[in-house]
XYZ file of C-alpha atoms in Angstrom:
669
model
C -19.362 -73.783 -22.210
C -20.942 -71.912 -25.130
C -19.942 -73.551 -28.390
C -18.397 -76.543 -26.597
C -21.432 -78.013 -24.882
C -21.214 -81.517 -23.400
C -23.595 -83.317 -21.085
C -24.092 -86.649 -19.350
C -27.023 -88.822 -20.383
C -28.154 -91.830 -18.330
C -28.970 -94.960 -20.312
C -31.383 -97.425 -18.677
C -30.833 -101.054 -19.580
C -33.455 -103.383 -18.039
C -32.888 -103.231 -14.276
C -29.604 -101.284 -14.450
C -28.238 -98.053 -15.860
C -25.021 -96.535 -17.159
C -23.857 -93.091 -18.206
C -22.758 -91.857 -21.589
C -21.433 -88.472 -22.692
C -23.032 -86.441 -25.488
C -21.360 -83.492 -27.213
C -23.359 -80.543 -28.552
C -26.438 -78.683 -27.384
C -28.925 -80.970 -25.602
C -32.454 -81.163 -27.039
C -33.919 -80.181 -23.663
C -31.389 -77.896 -21.887
C -33.636 -77.265 -18.883
C -34.108 -80.978 -18.174
C -30.387 -81.638 -18.570
C -29.503 -78.794 -16.218
C -31.875 -79.941 -13.451
C -31.125 -83.666 -13.859
C -32.985 -85.685 -11.228
C -32.989 -82.818 -8.695
C -36.527 -81.783 -7.769
C -36.002 -79.033 -5.198
C -33.683 -77.761 -2.498
C -32.175 -80.349 -0.166
C -32.078 -84.083 -0.889
C -35.228 -84.205 -3.022
C -34.775 -86.182 -6.221
C -36.682 -88.263 -8.736
C -35.731 -91.908 -9.246
C -33.613 -92.359 -12.369
C -35.273 -95.703 -13.140
C -38.946 -95.043 -12.368
C -39.241 -91.251 -12.157
C -40.862 -91.542 -8.716
C -40.054 -88.780 -6.189
C -37.518 -89.636 -3.473
C -37.862 -87.529 -0.344
C -35.193 -85.724 1.633
C -35.940 -87.802 4.759
C -35.584 -91.102 2.914
C -32.250 -90.208 1.304
C -30.839 -88.954 4.604
C -32.007 -92.079 6.413
C -30.402 -94.314 3.788
C -27.127 -92.377 3.885
C -27.027 -92.473 7.694
C -27.495 -96.249 7.482
C -24.451 -96.510 5.206
C -26.394 -97.298 2.039
C -25.466 -94.247 -0.039
C -23.116 -95.213 -2.881
C -21.354 -93.461 -5.751
C -21.173 -93.975 -9.517
C -18.654 -92.654 -12.012
C -20.531 -90.386 -14.445
C -17.876 -89.029 -16.792
C -14.156 -88.505 -17.343
C -12.626 -85.132 -18.214
C -9.340 -85.651 -20.076
C -6.672 -83.288 -21.329
C -6.938 -82.967 -25.104
C -5.111 -80.783 -27.607
C -5.492 -77.387 -25.875
C -9.007 -78.301 -24.762
C -10.956 -80.580 -22.454
C -12.216 -83.897 -23.784
C -15.300 -85.476 -22.169
C -15.488 -89.269 -22.172
C -17.974 -91.841 -20.884
C -16.653 -94.099 -18.083
C -15.918 -97.770 -18.647
C -16.567 -100.470 -15.995
C -12.805 -100.959 -15.490
C -12.394 -97.243 -14.642
C -14.884 -97.621 -11.825
C -13.338 -100.922 -10.726
C -9.865 -99.357 -10.392
C -11.288 -96.603 -8.183
C -13.125 -99.088 -5.955
C -10.093 -101.370 -5.433
C -7.887 -98.598 -4.038
C -7.265 -98.978 -0.284
C -5.354 -96.450 1.871
C -2.976 -97.650 4.604
C -3.969 -94.860 7.014
C -7.040 -92.632 7.309
C -7.941 -89.628 9.518
C -10.558 -91.475 11.558
C -11.269 -88.675 14.048
C -15.002 -88.191 14.468
C -16.591 -85.145 12.884
C -18.725 -82.942 15.098
C -22.350 -83.862 14.458
C -23.809 -80.850 16.279
C -22.624 -77.916 14.181
C -24.457 -76.847 11.011
C -21.182 -75.783 9.345
C -20.304 -79.387 8.499
C -21.980 -81.283 5.666
C -25.291 -79.440 5.540
C -26.105 -79.905 9.209
C -24.656 -83.420 9.383
C -27.757 -85.036 7.891
C -25.806 -87.528 5.802
C -23.601 -90.563 6.467
C -20.339 -88.764 7.185
C -19.034 -89.667 10.619
C -15.247 -89.246 10.417
C -13.005 -86.918 8.423
C -11.980 -89.871 6.281
C -15.591 -90.243 5.086
C -15.473 -87.082 2.985
C -12.605 -88.373 0.824
C -12.722 -91.102 -1.816
C -10.381 -94.099 -1.310
C -7.905 -92.939 -3.948
C -7.966 -89.378 -2.576
C -7.019 -90.860 0.803
C -4.214 -92.847 -0.819
C -2.865 -89.704 -2.501
C -3.045 -87.583 0.671
C -1.474 -90.193 2.954
C 1.248 -90.931 0.381
C 2.255 -87.299 -0.013
C 1.986 -86.650 3.748
C 4.351 -89.579 4.348
C 6.699 -88.302 1.645
C 6.935 -84.933 3.426
C 8.390 -86.800 6.408
C 10.783 -88.818 4.223
C 12.026 -85.845 2.218
C 13.003 -83.957 5.380
C 15.921 -86.345 5.902
C 17.033 -85.934 2.269
C 16.925 -82.142 2.636
C 18.919 -82.337 5.890
C 21.634 -84.389 4.178
C 21.717 -81.939 1.256
C 22.080 -79.012 3.700
C 24.991 -80.732 5.440
C 26.631 -81.433 2.084
C 26.185 -77.761 1.141
C 28.120 -76.730 4.265
C 25.330 -75.330 6.418
C 26.748 -75.193 10.001
C 25.327 -77.887 12.280
C 23.781 -76.703 15.564
C 21.733 -79.802 16.403
C 18.644 -77.734 17.244
C 15.202 -78.374 15.756
C 13.157 -75.540 14.286
C 10.819 -75.386 17.300
C 13.833 -74.623 19.538
C 15.061 -71.797 17.313
C 17.549 -73.866 15.340
C 19.244 -72.576 12.164
C 21.226 -75.637 11.110
C 20.515 -78.462 8.638
C 17.821 -80.059 10.832
C 15.878 -76.796 11.268
C 16.318 -75.986 7.560
C 14.891 -79.366 6.536
C 11.965 -78.946 8.933
C 11.237 -75.449 7.551
C 11.123 -76.719 3.963
C 8.949 -79.608 5.179
C 6.422 -77.128 6.574
C 5.908 -75.536 3.159
C 5.596 -78.965 1.555
C 2.961 -79.821 4.184
C 1.126 -76.625 3.242
C 1.196 -77.804 -0.388
C -0.415 -81.113 0.648
C -3.031 -79.179 2.649
C -3.710 -77.074 -0.442
C -4.150 -80.306 -2.384
C -6.591 -81.615 0.253
C -8.782 -78.602 -0.526
C -9.133 -79.976 -4.088
C -9.042 -83.697 -3.274
C -12.307 -84.298 -1.435
C -15.769 -85.447 -2.439
C -17.009 -81.890 -1.798
C -15.411 -80.390 -4.906
C -17.852 -79.503 -7.676
C -17.262 -79.091 -11.414
C -17.215 -75.477 -12.659
C -18.759 -75.796 -16.128
C -18.075 -72.145 -16.989
C -14.308 -72.487 -16.503
C -13.936 -76.235 -17.119
C -12.178 -76.659 -13.769
C -12.710 -78.184 -10.340
C -13.767 -75.886 -7.518
C -12.184 -76.165 -4.081
C -13.824 -77.800 -1.077
C -14.165 -74.495 0.741
C -15.999 -72.149 -1.619
C -17.272 -70.688 1.654
C -16.748 -71.372 5.358
C -18.841 -74.530 5.432
C -19.124 -77.991 3.911
C -22.350 -78.007 1.883
C -23.420 -81.352 0.427
C -22.176 -81.900 -3.153
C -24.162 -84.543 -5.044
C -22.137 -84.603 -8.271
C -18.552 -84.113 -7.181
C -15.395 -83.978 -9.290
C -12.203 -85.906 -8.500
C -8.959 -84.084 -9.396
C -5.901 -85.800 -10.833
C -2.839 -84.975 -8.656
C -0.491 -85.457 -11.624
C -2.388 -83.396 -14.197
C -1.601 -79.867 -15.358
C -5.072 -78.623 -14.462
C -6.714 -77.412 -11.269
C -6.012 -79.553 -8.222
C -2.588 -80.856 -9.231
C -0.007 -81.239 -6.455
C 2.541 -78.858 -7.946
C 0.161 -75.888 -7.806
C 0.504 -75.863 -4.002
C 4.290 -76.280 -4.207
C 4.528 -73.404 -6.693
C 2.329 -71.187 -4.517
C 4.677 -71.726 -1.570
C 7.636 -70.969 -3.838
C 6.001 -67.761 -5.115
C 5.214 -66.630 -1.584
C 8.790 -67.121 -0.413
C 10.061 -65.252 -3.459
C 7.723 -62.296 -2.834
C 8.242 -61.917 0.906
C 12.022 -61.767 0.550
C 14.555 -62.040 3.350
C 13.849 -59.440 5.992
C 14.136 -59.322 9.771
C 12.835 -62.287 11.710
C 9.205 -62.127 12.757
C 7.617 -63.735 15.779
C 4.172 -65.281 16.123
C 2.839 -66.160 19.563
C -0.393 -67.902 20.435
C -2.238 -66.399 23.401
C -5.719 -66.149 24.905
C -7.316 -62.834 23.909
C -8.883 -62.507 27.363
C -5.730 -63.015 29.447
C -2.806 -62.119 27.171
C -0.085 -59.688 28.213
C 2.036 -59.513 25.060
C 0.246 -56.562 23.412
C 1.425 -53.963 25.937
C 2.171 -50.683 24.104
C 1.777 -52.371 20.738
C -0.184 -51.252 17.683
C -3.247 -53.505 17.685
C -5.242 -54.539 14.613
C -7.592 -57.459 15.169
C -10.172 -59.563 13.364
C -12.416 -61.011 16.105
C -14.910 -63.888 15.758
C -18.288 -62.955 14.257
C -20.794 -63.990 16.916
C -22.394 -67.284 15.727
C -21.429 -66.951 12.065
C -18.683 -69.570 11.747
C -17.216 -72.167 14.089
C -13.708 -72.139 12.680
C -12.368 -74.679 15.163
C -14.727 -77.339 13.774
C -13.798 -76.556 10.166
C -10.082 -76.388 10.981
C -9.977 -80.122 11.665
C -10.269 -80.708 7.908
C -6.717 -79.363 7.482
C -5.403 -80.085 10.984
C -5.667 -83.854 10.544
C -3.305 -83.787 7.539
C -0.901 -81.231 9.016
C -0.672 -83.251 12.210
C 0.087 -86.432 10.260
C 3.256 -84.905 8.760
C 4.243 -82.274 11.360
C 3.520 -83.698 14.831
C 7.177 -84.714 15.316
C 8.371 -81.237 14.314
C 5.916 -79.355 16.558
C 4.873 -81.845 19.278
C 3.320 -79.134 21.487
C 1.304 -77.545 18.675
C -0.076 -80.921 17.531
C -0.437 -82.509 20.955
C -4.202 -83.039 20.567
C -5.919 -85.291 18.021
C -8.138 -82.383 16.945
C -8.252 -78.623 17.438
C -9.350 -77.266 20.848
C -12.889 -75.895 20.749
C -14.273 -75.132 24.214
C -12.719 -71.651 24.527
C -13.348 -70.473 20.968
C -15.121 -67.142 21.362
C -18.217 -67.824 19.272
C -21.881 -68.014 20.241
C -22.231 -71.704 19.387
C -25.535 -72.963 20.755
C -24.486 -76.623 20.682
C -21.464 -75.939 22.928
C -23.358 -74.105 25.664
C -26.747 -75.772 25.737
C -28.942 -72.849 24.682
C -28.957 -69.721 22.544
C -29.074 -67.515 25.652
C -26.066 -69.179 27.288
C -24.104 -69.030 24.033
C -24.857 -65.298 23.707
C -23.783 -64.665 27.317
C -20.545 -66.567 26.722
C -19.774 -64.477 23.636
C -20.683 -61.126 25.216
C -18.777 -61.721 28.460
C -15.735 -63.045 26.631
C -15.728 -60.211 24.099
C -16.048 -57.574 26.860
C -13.031 -59.063 28.677
C -11.031 -59.283 25.449
C -11.842 -55.683 24.502
C -10.905 -54.515 28.011
C -7.525 -56.179 27.525
C -7.019 -54.285 24.267
C -8.188 -50.956 25.679
C -5.847 -51.257 28.656
C -2.742 -52.313 26.722
C -2.799 -50.575 23.338
C -0.171 -47.947 22.493
C -1.669 -44.564 23.502
C -0.527 -42.861 20.283
C -2.403 -45.237 17.979
C -6.029 -46.366 17.606
C -7.161 -49.983 17.787
C -8.521 -51.142 14.426
C -11.089 -53.931 14.445
C -12.104 -55.811 11.282
C -15.713 -56.930 11.258
C -17.210 -58.627 8.181
C -20.358 -59.895 9.868
C -23.393 -59.321 7.660
C -26.154 -57.414 9.425
C -29.329 -59.489 9.175
C -32.789 -58.073 8.752
C -34.174 -58.944 12.191
C -37.052 -56.654 12.980
C -38.900 -56.145 16.247
C -40.744 -53.249 17.841
C -37.446 -51.364 18.092
C -36.754 -51.627 14.366
C -34.152 -53.405 12.278
C -31.026 -54.513 14.153
C -28.600 -57.415 14.353
C -27.768 -59.588 17.341
C -24.251 -60.227 16.023
C -23.426 -56.541 15.599
C -25.308 -55.579 18.743
C -23.418 -58.029 20.962
C -20.037 -57.128 19.491
C -20.589 -53.354 19.710
C -21.913 -53.748 23.250
C -18.542 -55.248 24.169
C -16.568 -52.514 22.345
C -18.433 -49.686 24.068
C -18.512 -51.441 27.459
C -14.688 -51.650 27.248
C -14.534 -47.837 27.110
C -13.917 -47.404 23.394
C -15.383 -44.718 21.169
C -15.550 -45.248 17.395
C -13.705 -42.453 15.608
C -13.774 -43.754 12.061
C -14.899 -46.449 9.647
C -12.777 -47.876 6.842
C -14.544 -50.249 4.450
C -11.715 -52.341 2.984
C -12.225 -54.776 0.100
C -10.971 -57.984 1.721
C -13.351 -60.730 0.595
C -12.808 -62.908 -2.474
C -16.093 -62.725 -4.406
C -15.272 -65.164 -7.185
C -16.090 -68.857 -7.229
C -19.352 -69.577 -5.339
C -19.692 -66.013 -4.034
C -19.997 -64.631 -7.568
C -23.638 -65.707 -7.763
C -24.729 -64.508 -4.331
C -24.801 -61.110 -2.656
C -21.934 -61.998 -0.330
C -20.057 -59.333 1.587
C -17.137 -57.963 -0.416
C -15.642 -55.802 2.343
C -14.583 -55.901 5.935
C -15.694 -52.909 7.941
C -12.695 -51.686 9.907
C -13.798 -49.864 13.046
C -11.282 -47.315 14.323
C -11.447 -47.230 18.124
C -9.909 -44.939 20.724
C -10.547 -44.750 24.465
C -13.645 -42.612 25.109
C -12.953 -39.272 26.781
C -13.457 -39.369 30.534
C -15.509 -36.165 30.361
C -17.762 -37.434 27.521
C -21.197 -35.729 27.709
C -24.617 -37.314 28.151
C -27.062 -36.881 25.252
C -30.809 -37.270 24.908
C -32.355 -39.563 22.315
C -33.520 -36.463 20.413
C -29.963 -35.078 20.298
C -28.612 -38.446 19.125
C -31.164 -38.678 16.285
C -30.501 -35.060 15.277
C -26.757 -35.776 15.100
C -27.444 -38.872 12.981
C -29.580 -36.913 10.528
C -26.847 -34.267 10.263
C -23.805 -36.518 9.883
C -25.061 -39.690 8.176
C -25.935 -38.115 4.755
C -22.345 -36.920 4.235
C -20.942 -40.238 5.470
C -23.247 -42.105 3.077
C -22.309 -39.856 0.153
C -18.627 -40.460 0.916
C -19.147 -44.234 0.949
C -21.043 -44.128 -2.342
C -18.346 -41.980 -3.955
C -15.810 -44.601 -2.917
C -18.022 -47.172 -4.716
C -18.692 -49.388 -1.733
C -20.779 -52.388 -2.805
C -24.483 -52.055 -1.926
C -24.275 -55.362 -0.037
C -21.721 -53.715 2.294
C -23.498 -50.397 2.720
C -25.646 -51.230 5.758
C -22.612 -52.607 7.612
C -20.414 -49.649 6.654
C -22.939 -47.063 7.844
C -22.937 -48.681 11.296
C -19.474 -47.149 11.781
C -20.334 -43.444 11.455
C -23.659 -44.077 13.190
C -22.021 -45.755 16.186
C -19.330 -43.058 16.159
C -22.110 -40.634 17.068
C -23.523 -42.988 19.718
C -20.174 -43.868 21.318
C -18.934 -40.291 21.640
C -21.393 -39.853 24.507
C -20.995 -41.305 27.981
C -24.560 -42.504 27.424
C -27.718 -41.640 25.500
C -30.945 -41.449 27.515
C -34.586 -41.577 26.426
C -37.466 -39.394 27.679
C -37.888 -41.625 30.739
C -34.229 -41.323 31.682
C -33.338 -44.885 30.648
C -30.138 -45.541 28.749
C -30.601 -46.153 25.014
C -29.281 -49.638 24.251
C -26.941 -50.536 21.407
C -29.812 -52.445 19.807
C -32.017 -49.345 19.846
C -29.136 -47.275 18.448
C -28.623 -49.752 15.582
C -32.338 -49.620 14.764
C -32.200 -45.809 14.612
C -29.082 -45.911 12.413
C -30.815 -48.275 9.963
C -33.944 -46.126 10.017
C -31.925 -42.993 9.249
C -30.081 -44.810 6.448
C -33.423 -45.687 4.819
C -34.514 -42.053 5.105
C -31.310 -40.732 3.550
C -31.514 -43.198 0.645
C -35.155 -42.267 0.103
C -34.250 -38.556 0.095
C -31.811 -39.187 -2.751
C -34.845 -39.960 -4.918
C -35.475 -36.228 -5.206
C -32.615 -36.142 -7.743
C -34.452 -38.577 -10.024
C -36.972 -37.762 -12.744
C -40.708 -38.174 -12.044
C -40.997 -41.418 -14.036
C -38.155 -43.001 -12.047
C -39.668 -41.875 -8.725
C -42.907 -43.613 -9.725
C -41.019 -46.752 -10.763
C -39.155 -46.917 -7.432
C -42.391 -46.595 -5.446
C -44.109 -49.225 -7.612
C -41.106 -51.557 -7.442
C -41.059 -51.326 -3.654
C -44.632 -52.630 -3.572
C -44.811 -55.034 -6.527
C -41.306 -55.679 -7.820
C -41.662 -56.813 -11.433
C -45.085 -58.363 -10.773
C -48.423 -57.015 -12.026
C -50.658 -54.617 -10.127
C -54.002 -52.919 -10.646
C -54.182 -50.071 -13.144
C -56.150 -47.921 -10.705
C -53.437 -48.150 -8.044
C -50.763 -47.384 -10.644
C -52.710 -44.384 -11.976
C -53.242 -42.934 -8.487
C -49.521 -43.286 -7.745
C -48.644 -41.641 -11.067
C -50.664 -38.525 -10.138
C -48.783 -38.286 -6.847
C -45.471 -38.498 -8.721
C -46.511 -35.981 -11.401
C -46.527 -38.420 -14.321
C -49.034 -40.724 -16.096
C -49.319 -44.377 -17.054
C -49.423 -43.502 -20.744
C -46.289 -41.406 -20.312
C -44.570 -44.239 -18.436
C -45.490 -46.604 -21.265
C -44.092 -44.132 -23.822
C -40.895 -43.974 -21.769
C -40.541 -47.745 -22.104
C -40.798 -48.422 -18.391
C -44.148 -50.183 -18.008
C -46.420 -52.596 -19.826
C -50.112 -51.854 -19.384
C -53.024 -53.988 -20.629
C -56.366 -55.297 -19.443
C -56.452 -53.201 -16.289
C -53.047 -54.504 -15.160
C -49.687 -52.733 -15.025
C -46.139 -54.029 -14.501
C -42.558 -52.859 -14.892
C -40.529 -54.287 -17.748
C -37.901 -56.771 -16.592
C -34.378 -56.075 -17.943
C -34.627 -59.241 -20.077
C -37.662 -57.777 -21.895
C -36.028 -54.491 -22.906
C -35.510 -54.016 -26.679
C -32.063 -54.631 -28.180
C -32.004 -51.516 -30.345
C -32.325 -48.896 -27.588
C -30.458 -45.687 -28.381
C -30.269 -43.341 -25.369
C -29.263 -40.422 -27.583
C -32.536 -40.666 -29.522
C -34.669 -41.380 -26.432
C -36.861 -38.301 -25.993
C -37.950 -39.370 -22.494
C -34.763 -40.777 -20.965
C -35.160 -41.929 -17.356
C -32.706 -43.014 -14.663
C -34.768 -46.201 -14.304
C -34.117 -47.136 -17.951
C -30.433 -46.291 -17.622
C -29.946 -48.677 -14.684
C -31.792 -51.601 -16.252
C -30.272 -51.269 -19.721
C -26.829 -51.187 -18.059
C -27.702 -54.313 -16.055
C -28.724 -56.115 -19.216
C -25.592 -54.960 -21.049
C -23.440 -56.111 -18.129
C -24.618 -59.680 -18.701
C -22.506 -59.569 -21.891
C -19.456 -58.250 -20.042
C -18.097 -54.968 -18.716
C -17.023 -53.843 -22.191
C -20.612 -54.052 -23.436
C -21.833 -52.008 -20.464
C -18.991 -49.524 -21.028
C -20.122 -48.980 -24.609
C -23.591 -48.031 -23.382
C -22.154 -45.836 -20.605
C -20.069 -43.948 -23.161
C -23.246 -43.182 -25.127
C -25.049 -41.993 -21.995
C -22.261 -39.698 -20.829
C -23.082 -37.547 -17.799
C -26.740 -38.617 -18.020
C -25.706 -41.918 -16.405
C -24.396 -40.274 -13.215
C -27.590 -40.740 -11.115
C -27.802 -44.436 -12.083
C -25.421 -45.607 -9.393
C -27.461 -43.894 -6.660
C -30.597 -45.592 -7.960
C -28.834 -48.978 -7.925
C -28.042 -48.461 -4.224
C -31.668 -47.594 -3.511
C -33.054 -50.584 -5.418
C -30.591 -52.971 -3.776
C -31.781 -51.813 -0.341
C -35.395 -52.507 -1.329
C -34.511 -55.978 -2.678
C -32.494 -56.833 0.430
C -35.416 -55.946 2.690
C -37.876 -57.855 0.488
C -35.453 -60.837 0.209
C -35.425 -60.661 -3.605
C -32.013 -62.270 -3.957
C -31.696 -62.399 -7.755
C -32.674 -58.762 -8.295
C -30.416 -57.671 -5.415
C -27.491 -59.450 -7.047
C -28.008 -57.539 -10.305
C -27.951 -54.096 -8.637
C -24.991 -55.055 -6.442
C -23.035 -56.286 -9.484
C -23.671 -53.047 -11.388
C -22.240 -50.892 -8.593
C -19.267 -53.206 -8.062
C -18.443 -53.097 -11.782
C -19.002 -49.338 -12.073
C -15.341 -48.178 -11.764
C -14.184 -50.627 -14.450
C -17.157 -49.835 -16.721
C -16.431 -46.124 -16.366
C -12.718 -46.626 -17.072
C -13.463 -48.628 -20.217
C -16.043 -46.054 -21.315
C -13.534 -43.216 -20.991
C -10.899 -45.185 -22.902
C -13.361 -45.801 -25.734
C -13.963 -42.094 -26.349
C -12.213 -40.837 -29.451
C -9.943 -37.808 -28.888
C -11.504 -34.544 -30.071
C -9.516 -32.920 -32.925
C -9.023 -29.203 -32.484
C -9.471 -26.934 -35.491
C -7.189 -23.877 -35.677
C -8.806 -20.883 -37.276
């Protein structure tokens, strides 16, 4: 943390090593930050000799049970601050001597890539991902949940709660059911603790806290993990989960009883004439059943006597989970068939049972990947899902992008989806017309620009834009009984998606007409070279086509030109003393990149610049959308993140900018 830097330094002593903690800025920050890590995966340099150690070797050693751990540092609670201390041998010895009485020894699935970076390391059971003292803590508190139920029951009897002898699972309301209900929330608190008590929790140096195991829906390998103290006042303490349960119960209040029923989406009958809103599985994106075992093992340990039917199996059922998991079905093709057939049947069930007065709303947060073939850019996940929706007789009548995804923690530094795209579906009219491909494309070109403008006005994140536009695009496609090409063949969903993406690119490109000539040149150059150098001759030719010049672009502060080479200035290179009011050749390109640089110092800094720009900043958001689309297609992740962050922060930056304006004093004559 700036101003409170601390780092671990290894000390080699003959044929051994130890760790010490240094406070202050390190002499070589880059070396300290990288440590012994050489590249992605398990590629390291030897601490003792400096020799490279390959990914294959480390994985082989870990699979053979020869991967150990060392205590690197201790983070202690000081006087309103963290104190960083070097470990002593006795600290490590205490940790190694701890032995749990029970462990969740169910085998982890070694076939899915969601678990421990493709299962390439020596983790075979769920117990393997916890340290011995984490296991002791979890088993102790899980056992205490069972013990405290009896104490709660006795307290309820003493308080005069009428005895009915029924357990909670049988609909009881007496002391036994009350004790079991409280026990459930205590079990949730232990499960919450498990999320912070595994060897897959990293240290967040920016916030001085421990991150949770599930920063995303997977278990990526963590090489330098942090071990939380259950009895501390910081992140990962037991009481945080208890207090969360307490807060939830206080917020939800006492209202009418609800009812939750588990049923198969393909065969259920309990949604007849109901309002249906559903969040289906996302093709092959996540195998939740495999990940659920992380929590299921601990819940089962404390709750199997309360809900014997629910926890009848040692692990969660997996065979019928409606995901395209290759390892479960033997091949990619069979997995895709399983998903498509199952989704069609499930959607048919919804279409046939939904309340006729209300639409079915379907949440879909699956990120459309850039898979390109001769038909254009499409997505197997979206294609297969939409195929099922349309095959079930639904037409899409609306799209609601809803901000549902938490983008803090690990997602803050990646262009992760921030929204779920809610598709509004109604049964397609029986007399729906047939359209030609030409008519479909014409309708797209007419309706998509307004839909896109509406999405941009609502400040949808650029990372969500391609998914959101699928809605209005497929609304056009699904209003027809079918769309046919010139040969009379039906246009597939995949072809329709490719045309929607193609039209989106065209509409975004057309927005460039609102930009100044210098910015139009910069966009075209960026699309070809990014921030890399290119030949002066190519740049000069492009400048003539865009009605500008290289010398003019240099005067505008956009490009650096020397020795027959030209490149765009990176935001980091822009001067600190830029004043947009005095800039005689202000461009939208400059506006975007100065705002991006200002945003690195916080939204207030960006707001100060926005206030100076006034209405001249209005086209900047459109340009950020355009540049994000280019970066996404080119797989320039870091640049894409910058443009996405600017758009996401725009409402707050604008609000702060408006608040900073001084009120104008009126003069009465």
